[in-house]
Short mmCIF file of C-alpha atoms in Angstrom, two decimals:
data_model
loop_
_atom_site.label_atom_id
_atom_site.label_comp_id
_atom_site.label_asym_id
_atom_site.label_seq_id
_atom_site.Cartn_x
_atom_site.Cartn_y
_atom_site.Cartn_z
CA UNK O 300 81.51 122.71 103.49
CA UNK O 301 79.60 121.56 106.35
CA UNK O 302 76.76 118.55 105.88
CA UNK O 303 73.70 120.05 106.81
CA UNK O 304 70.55 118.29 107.81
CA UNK O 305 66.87 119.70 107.93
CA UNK O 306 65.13 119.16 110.43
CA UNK O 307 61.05 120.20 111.78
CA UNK O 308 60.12 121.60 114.84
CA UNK O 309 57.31 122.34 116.81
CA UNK O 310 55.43 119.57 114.97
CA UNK O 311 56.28 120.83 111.46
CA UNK O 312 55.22 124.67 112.13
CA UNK O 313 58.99 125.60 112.01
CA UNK O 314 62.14 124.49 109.60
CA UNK O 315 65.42 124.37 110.60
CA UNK O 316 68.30 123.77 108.75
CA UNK O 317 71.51 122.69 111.04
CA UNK O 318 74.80 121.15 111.02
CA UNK O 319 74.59 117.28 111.04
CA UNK O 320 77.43 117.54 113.59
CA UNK O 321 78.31 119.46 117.00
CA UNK O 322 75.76 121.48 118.85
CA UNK O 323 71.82 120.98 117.55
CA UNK O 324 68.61 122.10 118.74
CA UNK O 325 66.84 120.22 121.12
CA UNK O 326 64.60 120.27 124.40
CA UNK O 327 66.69 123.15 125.52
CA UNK O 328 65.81 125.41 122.44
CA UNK O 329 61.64 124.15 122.82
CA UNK O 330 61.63 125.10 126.48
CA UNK O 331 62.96 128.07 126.16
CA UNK O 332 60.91 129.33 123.49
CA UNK O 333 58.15 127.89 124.58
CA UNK O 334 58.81 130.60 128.25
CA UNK O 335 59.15 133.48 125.60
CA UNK O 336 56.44 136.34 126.82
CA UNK O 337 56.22 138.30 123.22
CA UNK O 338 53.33 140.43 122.06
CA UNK O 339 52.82 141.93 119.33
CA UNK O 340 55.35 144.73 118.10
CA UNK O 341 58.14 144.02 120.55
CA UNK O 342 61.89 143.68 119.67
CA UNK O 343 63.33 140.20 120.16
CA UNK O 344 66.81 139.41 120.57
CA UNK O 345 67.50 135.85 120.40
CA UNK O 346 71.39 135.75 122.01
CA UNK O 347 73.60 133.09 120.66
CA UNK O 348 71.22 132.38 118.34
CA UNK O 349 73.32 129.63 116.59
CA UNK O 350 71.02 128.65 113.61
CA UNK O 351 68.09 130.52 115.24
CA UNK O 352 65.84 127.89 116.29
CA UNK O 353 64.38 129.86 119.75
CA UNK O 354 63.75 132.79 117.75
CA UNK O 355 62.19 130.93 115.31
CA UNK O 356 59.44 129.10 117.70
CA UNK O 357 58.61 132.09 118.86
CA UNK O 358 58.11 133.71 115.73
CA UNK O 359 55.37 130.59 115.03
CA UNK O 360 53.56 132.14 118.21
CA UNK O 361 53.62 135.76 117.27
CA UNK O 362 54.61 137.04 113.73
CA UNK O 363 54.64 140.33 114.34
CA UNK O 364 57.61 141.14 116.75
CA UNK O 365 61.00 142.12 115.64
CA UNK O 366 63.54 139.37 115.80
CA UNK O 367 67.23 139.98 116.16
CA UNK O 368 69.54 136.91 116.00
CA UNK O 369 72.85 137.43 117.82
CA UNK O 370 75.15 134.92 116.70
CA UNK O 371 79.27 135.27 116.94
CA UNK O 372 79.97 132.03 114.40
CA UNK O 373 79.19 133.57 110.46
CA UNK O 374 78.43 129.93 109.24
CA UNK O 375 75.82 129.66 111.98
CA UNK O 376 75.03 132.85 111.38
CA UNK O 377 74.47 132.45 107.52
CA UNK O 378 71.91 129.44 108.06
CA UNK O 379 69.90 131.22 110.28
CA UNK O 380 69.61 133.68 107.51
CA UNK O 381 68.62 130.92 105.49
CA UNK O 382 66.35 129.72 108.37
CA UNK O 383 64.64 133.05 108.76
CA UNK O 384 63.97 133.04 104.71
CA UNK O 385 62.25 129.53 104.67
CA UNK O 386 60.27 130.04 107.53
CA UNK O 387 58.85 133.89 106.26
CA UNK O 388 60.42 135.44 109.30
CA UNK O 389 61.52 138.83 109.57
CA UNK O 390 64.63 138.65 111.06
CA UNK O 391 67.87 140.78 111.31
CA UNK O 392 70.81 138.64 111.66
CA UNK O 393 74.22 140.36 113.78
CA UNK O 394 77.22 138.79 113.56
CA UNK O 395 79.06 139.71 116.69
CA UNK O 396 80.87 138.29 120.21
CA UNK O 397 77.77 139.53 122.79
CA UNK O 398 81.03 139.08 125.21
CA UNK O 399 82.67 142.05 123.76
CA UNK O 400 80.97 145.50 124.27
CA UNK O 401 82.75 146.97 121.15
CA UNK O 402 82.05 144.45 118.58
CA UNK O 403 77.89 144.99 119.85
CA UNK O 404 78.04 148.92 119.31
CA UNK O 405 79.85 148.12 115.77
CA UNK O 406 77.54 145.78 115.15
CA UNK O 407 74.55 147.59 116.01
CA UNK O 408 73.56 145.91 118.93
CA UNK O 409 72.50 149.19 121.04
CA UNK O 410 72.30 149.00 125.19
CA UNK O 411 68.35 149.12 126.49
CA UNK O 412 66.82 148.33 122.47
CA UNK O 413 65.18 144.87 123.47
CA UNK O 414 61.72 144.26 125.00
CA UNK O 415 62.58 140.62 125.22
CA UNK O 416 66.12 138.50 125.37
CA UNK O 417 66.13 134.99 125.16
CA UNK O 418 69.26 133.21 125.85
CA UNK O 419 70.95 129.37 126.26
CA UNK O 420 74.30 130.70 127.08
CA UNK O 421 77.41 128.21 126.60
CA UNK O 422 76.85 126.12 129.80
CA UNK O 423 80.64 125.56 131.15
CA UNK O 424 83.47 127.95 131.19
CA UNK O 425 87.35 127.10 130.34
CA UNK O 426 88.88 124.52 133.68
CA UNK O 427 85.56 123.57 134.41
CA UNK O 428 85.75 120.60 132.59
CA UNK O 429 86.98 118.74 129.29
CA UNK O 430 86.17 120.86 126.35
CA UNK O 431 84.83 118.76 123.11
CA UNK O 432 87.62 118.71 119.81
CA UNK O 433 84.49 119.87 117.34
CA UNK O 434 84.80 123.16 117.71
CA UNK O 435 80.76 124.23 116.63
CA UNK O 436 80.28 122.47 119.94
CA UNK O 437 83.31 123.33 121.96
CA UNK O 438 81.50 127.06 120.83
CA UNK O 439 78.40 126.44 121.69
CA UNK O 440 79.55 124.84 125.31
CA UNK O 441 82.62 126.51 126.68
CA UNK O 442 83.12 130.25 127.42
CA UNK O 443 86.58 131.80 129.18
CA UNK O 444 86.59 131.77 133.08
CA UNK O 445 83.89 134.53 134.47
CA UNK O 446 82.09 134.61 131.31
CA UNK O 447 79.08 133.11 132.36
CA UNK O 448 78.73 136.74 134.13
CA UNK O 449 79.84 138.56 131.75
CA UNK O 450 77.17 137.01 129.24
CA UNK O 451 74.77 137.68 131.36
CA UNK O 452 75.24 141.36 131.64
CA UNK O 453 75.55 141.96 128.50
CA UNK O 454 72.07 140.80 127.39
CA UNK O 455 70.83 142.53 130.81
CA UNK O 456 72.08 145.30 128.98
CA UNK O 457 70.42 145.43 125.99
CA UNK O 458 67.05 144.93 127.50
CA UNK O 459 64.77 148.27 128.08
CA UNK O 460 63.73 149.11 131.37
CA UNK O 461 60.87 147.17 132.03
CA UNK O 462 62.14 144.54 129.43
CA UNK O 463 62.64 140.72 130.32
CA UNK O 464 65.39 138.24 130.12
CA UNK O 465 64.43 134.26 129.74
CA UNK O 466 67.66 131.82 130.20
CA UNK O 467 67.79 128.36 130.38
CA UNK O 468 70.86 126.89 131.93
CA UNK O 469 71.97 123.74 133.84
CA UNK O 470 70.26 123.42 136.88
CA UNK O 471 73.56 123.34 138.98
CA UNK O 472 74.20 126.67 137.82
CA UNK O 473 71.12 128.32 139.27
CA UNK O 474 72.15 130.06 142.48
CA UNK O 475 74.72 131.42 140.57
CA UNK O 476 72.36 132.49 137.69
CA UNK O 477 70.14 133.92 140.54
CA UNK O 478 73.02 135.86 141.97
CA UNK O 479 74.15 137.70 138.46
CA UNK O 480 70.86 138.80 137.38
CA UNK O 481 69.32 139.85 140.78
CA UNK O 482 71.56 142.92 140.56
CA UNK O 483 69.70 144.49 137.71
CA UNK O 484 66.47 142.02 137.26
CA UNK O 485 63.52 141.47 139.54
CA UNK O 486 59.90 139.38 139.51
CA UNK O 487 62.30 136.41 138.82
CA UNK O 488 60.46 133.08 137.72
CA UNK O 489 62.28 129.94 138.31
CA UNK O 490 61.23 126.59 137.05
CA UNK O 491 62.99 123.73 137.22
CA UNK O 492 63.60 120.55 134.56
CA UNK O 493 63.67 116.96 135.74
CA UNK O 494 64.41 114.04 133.45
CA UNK O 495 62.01 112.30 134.94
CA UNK O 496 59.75 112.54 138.38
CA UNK O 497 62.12 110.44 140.38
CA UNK O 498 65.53 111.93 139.79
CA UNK O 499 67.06 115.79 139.97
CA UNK O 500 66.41 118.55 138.36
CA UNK O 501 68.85 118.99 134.99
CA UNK O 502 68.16 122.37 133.84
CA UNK O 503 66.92 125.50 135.41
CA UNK O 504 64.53 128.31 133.84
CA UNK O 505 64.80 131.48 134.75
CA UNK O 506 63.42 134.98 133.92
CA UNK O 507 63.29 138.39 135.42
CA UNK O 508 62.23 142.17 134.79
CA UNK O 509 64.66 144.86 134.17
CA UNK O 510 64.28 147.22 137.56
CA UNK O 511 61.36 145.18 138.63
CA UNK O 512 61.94 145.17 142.71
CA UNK O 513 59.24 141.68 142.80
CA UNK O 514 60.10 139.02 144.78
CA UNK O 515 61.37 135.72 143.09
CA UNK O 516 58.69 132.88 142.50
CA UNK O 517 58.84 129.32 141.96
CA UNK O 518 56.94 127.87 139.10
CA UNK O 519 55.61 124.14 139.11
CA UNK O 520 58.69 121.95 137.69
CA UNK O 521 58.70 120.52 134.08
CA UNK O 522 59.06 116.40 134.03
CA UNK O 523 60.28 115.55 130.68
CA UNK O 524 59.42 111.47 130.50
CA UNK O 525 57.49 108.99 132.13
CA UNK O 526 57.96 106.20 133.69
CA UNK O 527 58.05 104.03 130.23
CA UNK O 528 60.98 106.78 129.24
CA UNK O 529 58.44 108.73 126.92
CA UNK O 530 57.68 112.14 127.06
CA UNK O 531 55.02 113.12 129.51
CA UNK O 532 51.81 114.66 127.81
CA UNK O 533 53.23 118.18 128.91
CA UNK O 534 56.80 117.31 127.39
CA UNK O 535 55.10 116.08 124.24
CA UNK O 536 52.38 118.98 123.98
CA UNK O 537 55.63 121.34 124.35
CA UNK O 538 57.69 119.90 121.41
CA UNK O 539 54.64 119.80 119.29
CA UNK O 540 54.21 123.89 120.10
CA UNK O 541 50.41 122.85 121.38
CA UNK O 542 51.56 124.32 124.90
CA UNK O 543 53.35 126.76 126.46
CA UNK O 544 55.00 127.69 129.64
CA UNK O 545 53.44 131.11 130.14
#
């Protein structure tokens, strides 16, 4: 049995029950939800969804979409059942590897059925770098060589024409990013995340239309802390879910 904390987001509005150890929500999951363009009626697929915390801020914003939780780890999977319960969300939760095309048809997970995909794929892939012994976060961090790709694709996939993809990913992974999606996504956003003013970006956002032909534009950069090492206003205003990034 894992220990499980609980845990408030977006200033209370959200509750999210996680593992005490391995991979948590954090910045990542706020700025990424917090980039989500939903309206009303559209079909959400939050893409290793973990315990569901993206799809979950969202669904604070705008009630009445769809969500769909992809998430290949069943304990992960059953809290964000739990989390979608607690937090009167509507949620389907699929249990499936979005790497392998035949465990998504068997699961359900149909290509071109999303309006919206939202995604924080595993940020390294195996020889890249030392993989962590826990394996909830060795899960939520590593994927085999060329699977960044092949993630990528497969949530391209399951978007509708016209539909749109939000990532967020490590900033030295952009131009790579930028090179798998341009070949079926266009009107590509990028924005960048820096730690603070003085230092490099961190983390990269990035969104596109599915057979858009727009060019790519870059949005204003997000500085997460001040000088003093606190959030910024816009940092704070973002965890709090009193701001967005649309």
């Amino acid at each position: 049995m894992i220990e499980i904390t609980q845990d408030l987001l977006l200033g209370g509005r959200a509750h999210l029950a996680q593992p005490a150890k391995g991979h948590r929500a954090g910045t990542d999951a706020v700025l990424l939800a917090a980039s989500a363009p939903v309206k009303p009626g559209d079909v959400v697929m939050d893409v290793g969804a973990a315990t569901g915390a993206v799809g979950l801020m969202v669904a604070v914003r705008e009630k009445n979409a769809r969500f769909v939780f992809v998430e290949h780890d069943p304990e992960l999977a059953d809290l964000c059942r739990r989390n979608c319960l607690d937090n009167d969300v509507q949620g389907e939760v699929v249990v499936a590897d979005v790497l392998d095309r035949g465990a998504r048809h068997a699961a359900g997970l149909m290509p071109e059925s999303a309006d919206l995909v939202l995604t924080n794929p595993p940020f390294l892939e195996e020889g890249q770098a030392r993989i962590s012994p826990d394996r909830g976060r060795a899960a939520a961090h590593a994927l085999p060589a060329g699977g960044l790709e092949a993630w990528l694709k497969a949530c391209t996939g399951l978007l509708k024409p016209k539909g749109r993809l939000v990532l967020v990913h490590r900033a030295d992974r952009t131009a790579e990013c930028l090179d798998i999606l341009g070949k079926g996504l266009g009107g590509m956003q990028l924005r960048f995340v820096h730690p603070s003013a003085d230092r490099p970006a961190i983390r990269c956002l990035l969104s596109g239309t599915k057979g858009s032909r727009a060019p790519l534009a870059i949005l204003p950069p997000v500085i997460l802390n001040g000088p003093d090492g606190r959030f910024t206003p816009e940092a704070e205003a973002l965890h709090r879910g009193e701001a967005s990034l649309l």
